[in-house]
């Protein structure tokens, strides 16, 4: 029965992965959740994410939601350029309230790497089929790197390993020639 702003729902969806916030956004879209899902799939095609399909607004239907590591990286590369999205996914903690300020909520970003080693976002995830997922944006010098880890037992450690391997490649003398 609460009313929240669209922005606060985005924070709830993107920081602690609140599926109810994703559903509320979709249900309030013109055409309801069905229209929202159709638009998500149209957007995927327009971004050339040909191996991505959405069946629900919150990403838990493993049998009909699917994507690839490459599509996730490409989507992240587009999304991080959006100033609102970039700001939200880079925040560790956000306090939001409902429309009449009678309830406040402290939202914590689930990304343990945020703010470390140049990491400035993007999103954690988990489903039974995908396992632990982490899509990471990091700035290394003038280079933005997108790292995608799926099927991980420790998505944060796996991402750190990749990050340090990539840092080594970027700092390599042969790379600078």
PDB file of C-alpha atoms in Angstrom:
ATOM      1  CA  UNK A   1       0.000   0.000   0.000  1.00  0.00           C
ATOM      2  CA  UNK A   2       2.957   2.363   0.000  1.00  0.00           C
ATOM      3  CA  UNK A   3       3.774   4.824  -2.764  1.00  0.00           C
ATOM      4  CA  UNK A   4       7.389   5.276  -3.779  1.00  0.00           C
ATOM      5  CA  UNK A   5       8.961   7.405  -6.466  1.00  0.00           C
ATOM      6  CA  UNK A   6      10.308   5.779  -9.598  1.00  0.00           C
ATOM      7  CA  UNK A   7      13.824   6.833  -8.573  1.00  0.00           C
ATOM      8  CA  UNK A   8      13.499   5.188  -5.154  1.00  0.00           C
ATOM      9  CA  UNK A   9      12.210   2.005  -6.807  1.00  0.00           C
ATOM     10  CA  UNK A  10      15.284   2.034  -9.065  1.00  0.00           C
ATOM     11  CA  UNK A  11      17.540   2.260  -6.004  1.00  0.00           C
ATOM     12  CA  UNK A  12      15.651  -0.620  -4.362  1.00  0.00           C
ATOM     13  CA  UNK A  13      15.891  -2.699  -7.521  1.00  0.00           C
ATOM     14  CA  UNK A  14      19.565  -2.050  -8.239  1.00  0.00           C
ATOM     15  CA  UNK A  15      21.210  -1.937  -4.791  1.00  0.00           C
ATOM     16  CA  UNK A  16      19.703  -4.791  -2.735  1.00  0.00           C
ATOM     17  CA  UNK A  17      18.108  -6.511  -5.764  1.00  0.00           C
ATOM     18  CA  UNK A  18      14.516  -5.992  -4.599  1.00  0.00           C
ATOM     19  CA  UNK A  19      12.417  -8.006  -7.023  1.00  0.00           C
ATOM     20  CA  UNK A  20       9.236  -6.398  -5.690  1.00  0.00           C
ATOM     21  CA  UNK A  21      10.602  -3.016  -6.823  1.00  0.00           C
ATOM     22  CA  UNK A  22      11.274  -4.376 -10.331  1.00  0.00           C
ATOM     23  CA  UNK A  23       7.750  -5.794 -10.449  1.00  0.00           C
ATOM     24  CA  UNK A  24       6.229  -2.498  -9.226  1.00  0.00           C
ATOM     25  CA  UNK A  25       8.037  -0.603 -11.993  1.00  0.00           C
ATOM     26  CA  UNK A  26       6.840  -3.104 -14.595  1.00  0.00           C
ATOM     27  CA  UNK A  27       3.244  -3.143 -13.344  1.00  0.00           C
ATOM     28  CA  UNK A  28       3.090   0.649 -13.563  1.00  0.00           C
ATOM     29  CA  UNK A  29       4.379   0.716 -17.137  1.00  0.00           C
ATOM     30  CA  UNK A  30       1.887   1.482 -19.916  1.00  0.00           C
ATOM     31  CA  UNK A  31       0.651  -1.984 -20.811  1.00  0.00           C
ATOM     32  CA  UNK A  32       1.523  -3.433 -17.418  1.00  0.00           C
ATOM     33  CA  UNK A  33       4.129  -6.091 -16.830  1.00  0.00           C
ATOM     34  CA  UNK A  34       3.408  -7.756 -20.188  1.00  0.00           C
ATOM     35  CA  UNK A  35       4.023  -4.481 -22.018  1.00  0.00           C
ATOM     36  CA  UNK A  36       7.163  -3.894 -19.998  1.00  0.00           C
ATOM     37  CA  UNK A  37       8.546  -7.325 -20.852  1.00  0.00           C
ATOM     38  CA  UNK A  38       7.769  -6.795 -24.549  1.00  0.00           C
ATOM     39  CA  UNK A  39       9.625  -3.466 -24.406  1.00  0.00           C
ATOM     40  CA  UNK A  40      12.592  -5.135 -22.639  1.00  0.00           C
ATOM     41  CA  UNK A  41      12.824  -7.709 -25.438  1.00  0.00           C
ATOM     42  CA  UNK A  42      12.488  -5.024 -28.130  1.00  0.00           C
ATOM     43  CA  UNK A  43      15.280  -3.060 -26.472  1.00  0.00           C
ATOM     44  CA  UNK A  44      17.469  -6.170 -26.342  1.00  0.00           C
ATOM     45  CA  UNK A  45      17.038  -6.645 -30.099  1.00  0.00           C
ATOM     46  CA  UNK A  46      17.743  -2.950 -30.782  1.00  0.00           C
ATOM     47  CA  UNK A  47      21.004  -3.305 -28.825  1.00  0.00           C
ATOM     48  CA  UNK A  48      21.916  -6.415 -30.868  1.00  0.00           C
ATOM     49  CA  UNK A  49      21.597  -8.644 -27.803  1.00  0.00           C
ATOM     50  CA  UNK A  50      20.397 -11.533 -29.936  1.00  0.00           C
ATOM     51  CA  UNK A  51      21.095 -14.172 -27.275  1.00  0.00           C
ATOM     52  CA  UNK A  52      19.021 -12.452 -24.602  1.00  0.00           C
ATOM     53  CA  UNK A  53      15.343 -12.957 -23.819  1.00  0.00           C
ATOM     54  CA  UNK A  54      13.207 -11.752 -20.913  1.00  0.00           C
ATOM     55  CA  UNK A  55      10.176 -13.624 -19.578  1.00  0.00           C
ATOM     56  CA  UNK A  56       9.592 -11.628 -16.408  1.00  0.00           C
ATOM     57  CA  UNK A  57      10.535  -8.212 -15.085  1.00  0.00           C
ATOM     58  CA  UNK A  58      12.748  -9.408 -12.246  1.00  0.00           C
ATOM     59  CA  UNK A  59      14.887 -12.128 -13.853  1.00  0.00           C
ATOM     60  CA  UNK A  60      14.001 -15.208 -11.832  1.00  0.00           C
ATOM     61  CA  UNK A  61      12.303 -17.402 -14.446  1.00  0.00           C
ATOM     62  CA  UNK A  62      15.342 -19.519 -15.338  1.00  0.00           C
ATOM     63  CA  UNK A  63      13.532 -21.513 -18.006  1.00  0.00           C
ATOM     64  CA  UNK A  64      12.624 -18.504 -20.173  1.00  0.00           C
ATOM     65  CA  UNK A  65      15.022 -15.725 -19.158  1.00  0.00           C
ATOM     66  CA  UNK A  66      18.380 -16.170 -20.785  1.00  0.00           C
ATOM     67  CA  UNK A  67      21.442 -14.247 -21.875  1.00  0.00           C
ATOM     68  CA  UNK A  68      25.148 -14.709 -22.493  1.00  0.00           C
ATOM     69  CA  UNK A  69      28.262 -13.264 -20.940  1.00  0.00           C
ATOM     70  CA  UNK A  70      28.872 -11.281 -24.136  1.00  0.00           C
ATOM     71  CA  UNK A  71      25.342  -9.853 -24.134  1.00  0.00           C
ATOM     72  CA  UNK A  72      25.662  -8.930 -20.435  1.00  0.00           C
ATOM     73  CA  UNK A  73      28.942  -7.134 -21.150  1.00  0.00           C
ATOM     74  CA  UNK A  74      27.422  -5.275 -24.094  1.00  0.00           C
ATOM     75  CA  UNK A  75      24.347  -4.305 -22.079  1.00  0.00           C
ATOM     76  CA  UNK A  76      26.548  -3.106 -19.215  1.00  0.00           C
ATOM     77  CA  UNK A  77      28.630  -1.028 -21.636  1.00  0.00           C
ATOM     78  CA  UNK A  78      25.482   0.757 -22.795  1.00  0.00           C
ATOM     79  CA  UNK A  79      23.846   1.057 -19.363  1.00  0.00           C
ATOM     80  CA  UNK A  80      26.867   2.558 -17.590  1.00  0.00           C
ATOM     81  CA  UNK A  81      26.754   5.501 -20.020  1.00  0.00           C
ATOM     82  CA  UNK A  82      23.353   6.492 -18.587  1.00  0.00           C
ATOM     83  CA  UNK A  83      24.060   9.058 -15.862  1.00  0.00           C
ATOM     84  CA  UNK A  84      21.149   8.030 -13.626  1.00  0.00           C
ATOM     85  CA  UNK A  85      21.979   4.328 -13.831  1.00  0.00           C
ATOM     86  CA  UNK A  86      25.687   5.002 -13.317  1.00  0.00           C
ATOM     87  CA  UNK A  87      24.998   7.129 -10.236  1.00  0.00           C
ATOM     88  CA  UNK A  88      22.694   4.562  -8.658  1.00  0.00           C
ATOM     89  CA  UNK A  89      24.918   1.504  -9.174  1.00  0.00           C
ATOM     90  CA  UNK A  90      27.938   3.363  -7.792  1.00  0.00           C
ATOM     91  CA  UNK A  91      26.332   4.076  -4.401  1.00  0.00           C
ATOM     92  CA  UNK A  92      27.103   1.830  -1.431  1.00  0.00           C
ATOM     93  CA  UNK A  93      24.191   2.969   0.738  1.00  0.00           C
ATOM     94  CA  UNK A  94      21.058   4.953   0.000  1.00  0.00           C
ATOM     95  CA  UNK A  95      18.279   5.981   2.346  1.00  0.00           C
ATOM     96  CA  UNK A  96      14.909   6.199   0.644  1.00  0.00           C
ATOM     97  CA  UNK A  97      11.434   6.968   1.899  1.00  0.00           C
ATOM     98  CA  UNK A  98       7.903   6.489   0.724  1.00  0.00           C
ATOM     99  CA  UNK A  99       5.940   9.355  -0.836  1.00  0.00           C
ATOM    100  CA  UNK A 100       4.605  10.747   2.446  1.00  0.00           C
ATOM    101  CA  UNK A 101       7.916  10.202   4.305  1.00  0.00           C
ATOM    102  CA  UNK A 102       6.250   7.977   6.893  1.00  0.00           C
ATOM    103  CA  UNK A 103       8.628   5.069   6.220  1.00  0.00           C
ATOM    104  CA  UNK A 104      12.335   5.152   5.464  1.00  0.00           C
ATOM    105  CA  UNK A 105      14.548   2.336   4.279  1.00  0.00           C
ATOM    106  CA  UNK A 106      18.311   1.903   4.302  1.00  0.00           C
ATOM    107  CA  UNK A 107      19.376   0.195   1.082  1.00  0.00           C
ATOM    108  CA  UNK A 108      22.799  -1.410   0.861  1.00  0.00           C
ATOM    109  CA  UNK A 109      24.496  -2.287  -2.394  1.00  0.00           C
ATOM    110  CA  UNK A 110      25.241  -6.020  -2.522  1.00  0.00           C
ATOM    111  CA  UNK A 111      28.419  -5.422  -4.550  1.00  0.00           C
ATOM    112  CA  UNK A 112      31.226  -5.941  -2.013  1.00  0.00           C
ATOM    113  CA  UNK A 113      33.845  -4.676  -4.495  1.00  0.00           C
ATOM    114  CA  UNK A 114      32.255  -1.264  -4.976  1.00  0.00           C
ATOM    115  CA  UNK A 115      34.799   1.510  -4.407  1.00  0.00           C
ATOM    116  CA  UNK A 116      37.761  -0.900  -4.413  1.00  0.00           C
ATOM    117  CA  UNK A 117      40.323  -1.181  -7.226  1.00  0.00           C
ATOM    118  CA  UNK A 118      38.464   1.327  -9.399  1.00  0.00           C
ATOM    119  CA  UNK A 119      35.161  -0.601  -9.244  1.00  0.00           C
ATOM    120  CA  UNK A 120      32.263   1.810  -9.810  1.00  0.00           C
ATOM    121  CA  UNK A 121      29.307  -0.558 -10.362  1.00  0.00           C
ATOM    122  CA  UNK A 122      27.273  -2.506 -11.802  1.00  0.00           C
ATOM    123  CA  UNK A 123      25.131  -5.415 -10.522  1.00  0.00           C
ATOM    124  CA  UNK A 124      25.069  -8.663  -8.592  1.00  0.00           C
ATOM    125  CA  UNK A 125      22.702 -11.497  -9.340  1.00  0.00           C
ATOM    126  CA  UNK A 126      21.875 -15.071  -8.553  1.00  0.00           C
ATOM    127  CA  UNK A 127      19.590 -17.764  -9.890  1.00  0.00           C
ATOM    128  CA  UNK A 128      19.839 -21.527  -9.574  1.00  0.00           C
ATOM    129  CA  UNK A 129      20.810 -21.887 -13.224  1.00  0.00           C
ATOM    130  CA  UNK A 130      23.149 -18.889 -13.527  1.00  0.00           C
ATOM    131  CA  UNK A 131      24.715 -19.316 -10.090  1.00  0.00           C
ATOM    132  CA  UNK A 132      26.528 -16.330  -8.641  1.00  0.00           C
ATOM    133  CA  UNK A 133      26.691 -13.475 -11.143  1.00  0.00           C
ATOM    134  CA  UNK A 134      28.604 -10.221 -10.994  1.00  0.00           C
ATOM    135  CA  UNK A 135      28.772  -7.632 -13.758  1.00  0.00           C
ATOM    136  CA  UNK A 136      31.455  -5.114 -12.870  1.00  0.00           C
ATOM    137  CA  UNK A 137      32.513  -1.757 -14.240  1.00  0.00           C
ATOM    138  CA  UNK A 138      35.935  -0.494 -13.314  1.00  0.00           C
ATOM    139  CA  UNK A 139      38.112   2.371 -14.469  1.00  0.00           C
ATOM    140  CA  UNK A 140      41.765   1.493 -14.947  1.00  0.00           C
ATOM    141  CA  UNK A 141      43.494   4.679 -16.030  1.00  0.00           C
ATOM    142  CA  UNK A 142      41.582   5.916 -19.070  1.00  0.00           C
ATOM    143  CA  UNK A 143      40.110   2.481 -19.742  1.00  0.00           C
ATOM    144  CA  UNK A 144      36.658   1.347 -18.671  1.00  0.00           C
ATOM    145  CA  UNK A 145      36.624  -2.404 -18.212  1.00  0.00           C
ATOM    146  CA  UNK A 146      33.504  -4.512 -17.989  1.00  0.00           C
ATOM    147  CA  UNK A 147      33.954  -7.864 -16.266  1.00  0.00           C
ATOM    148  CA  UNK A 148      31.235 -10.504 -16.240  1.00  0.00           C
ATOM    149  CA  UNK A 149      31.328 -13.543 -13.953  1.00  0.00           C
ATOM    150  CA  UNK A 150      28.633 -16.240 -13.999  1.00  0.00           C
ATOM    151  CA  UNK A 151      28.240 -19.697 -12.440  1.00  0.00           C
ATOM    152  CA  UNK A 152      30.539 -18.633  -9.641  1.00  0.00           C
ATOM    153  CA  UNK A 153      30.815 -19.993  -6.119  1.00  0.00           C
ATOM    154  CA  UNK A 154      32.586 -16.739  -5.143  1.00  0.00           C
ATOM    155  CA  UNK A 155      31.755 -14.050  -7.684  1.00  0.00           C
ATOM    156  CA  UNK A 156      33.707 -11.376  -5.808  1.00  0.00           C
ATOM    157  CA  UNK A 157      36.931 -13.389  -5.604  1.00  0.00           C
ATOM    158  CA  UNK A 158      36.603 -14.509  -9.225  1.00  0.00           C
ATOM    159  CA  UNK A 159      36.089 -10.898 -10.314  1.00  0.00           C
ATOM    160  CA  UNK A 160      39.114  -9.736  -8.304  1.00  0.00           C
ATOM    161  CA  UNK A 161      41.273 -12.391  -9.968  1.00  0.00           C
ATOM    162  CA  UNK A 162      40.145 -11.231 -13.402  1.00  0.00           C
ATOM    163  CA  UNK A 163      40.615  -7.601 -12.426  1.00  0.00           C
ATOM    164  CA  UNK A 164      44.216  -8.184 -11.357  1.00  0.00           C
ATOM    165  CA  UNK A 165      44.917 -10.211 -14.517  1.00  0.00           C
ATOM    166  CA  UNK A 166      43.523  -7.373 -16.630  1.00  0.00           C
ATOM    167  CA  UNK A 167      45.478  -4.768 -14.678  1.00  0.00           C
ATOM    168  CA  UNK A 168      48.624  -6.741 -15.431  1.00  0.00           C
ATOM    169  CA  UNK A 169      47.777  -6.744 -19.134  1.00  0.00           C
ATOM    170  CA  UNK A 170      47.096  -3.004 -19.139  1.00  0.00           C
ATOM    171  CA  UNK A 171      50.369  -2.275 -17.330  1.00  0.00           C
ATOM    172  CA  UNK A 172      52.413  -4.640 -19.507  1.00  0.00           C
ATOM    173  CA  UNK A 173      55.318  -2.887 -21.314  1.00  0.00           C
ATOM    174  CA  UNK A 174      54.388  -4.632 -24.581  1.00  0.00           C
ATOM    175  CA  UNK A 175      50.844  -3.182 -24.264  1.00  0.00           C
ATOM    176  CA  UNK A 176      52.225   0.358 -24.132  1.00  0.00           C
ATOM    177  CA  UNK A 177      54.220   0.063 -27.374  1.00  0.00           C
TER     178      UNK A 177
END
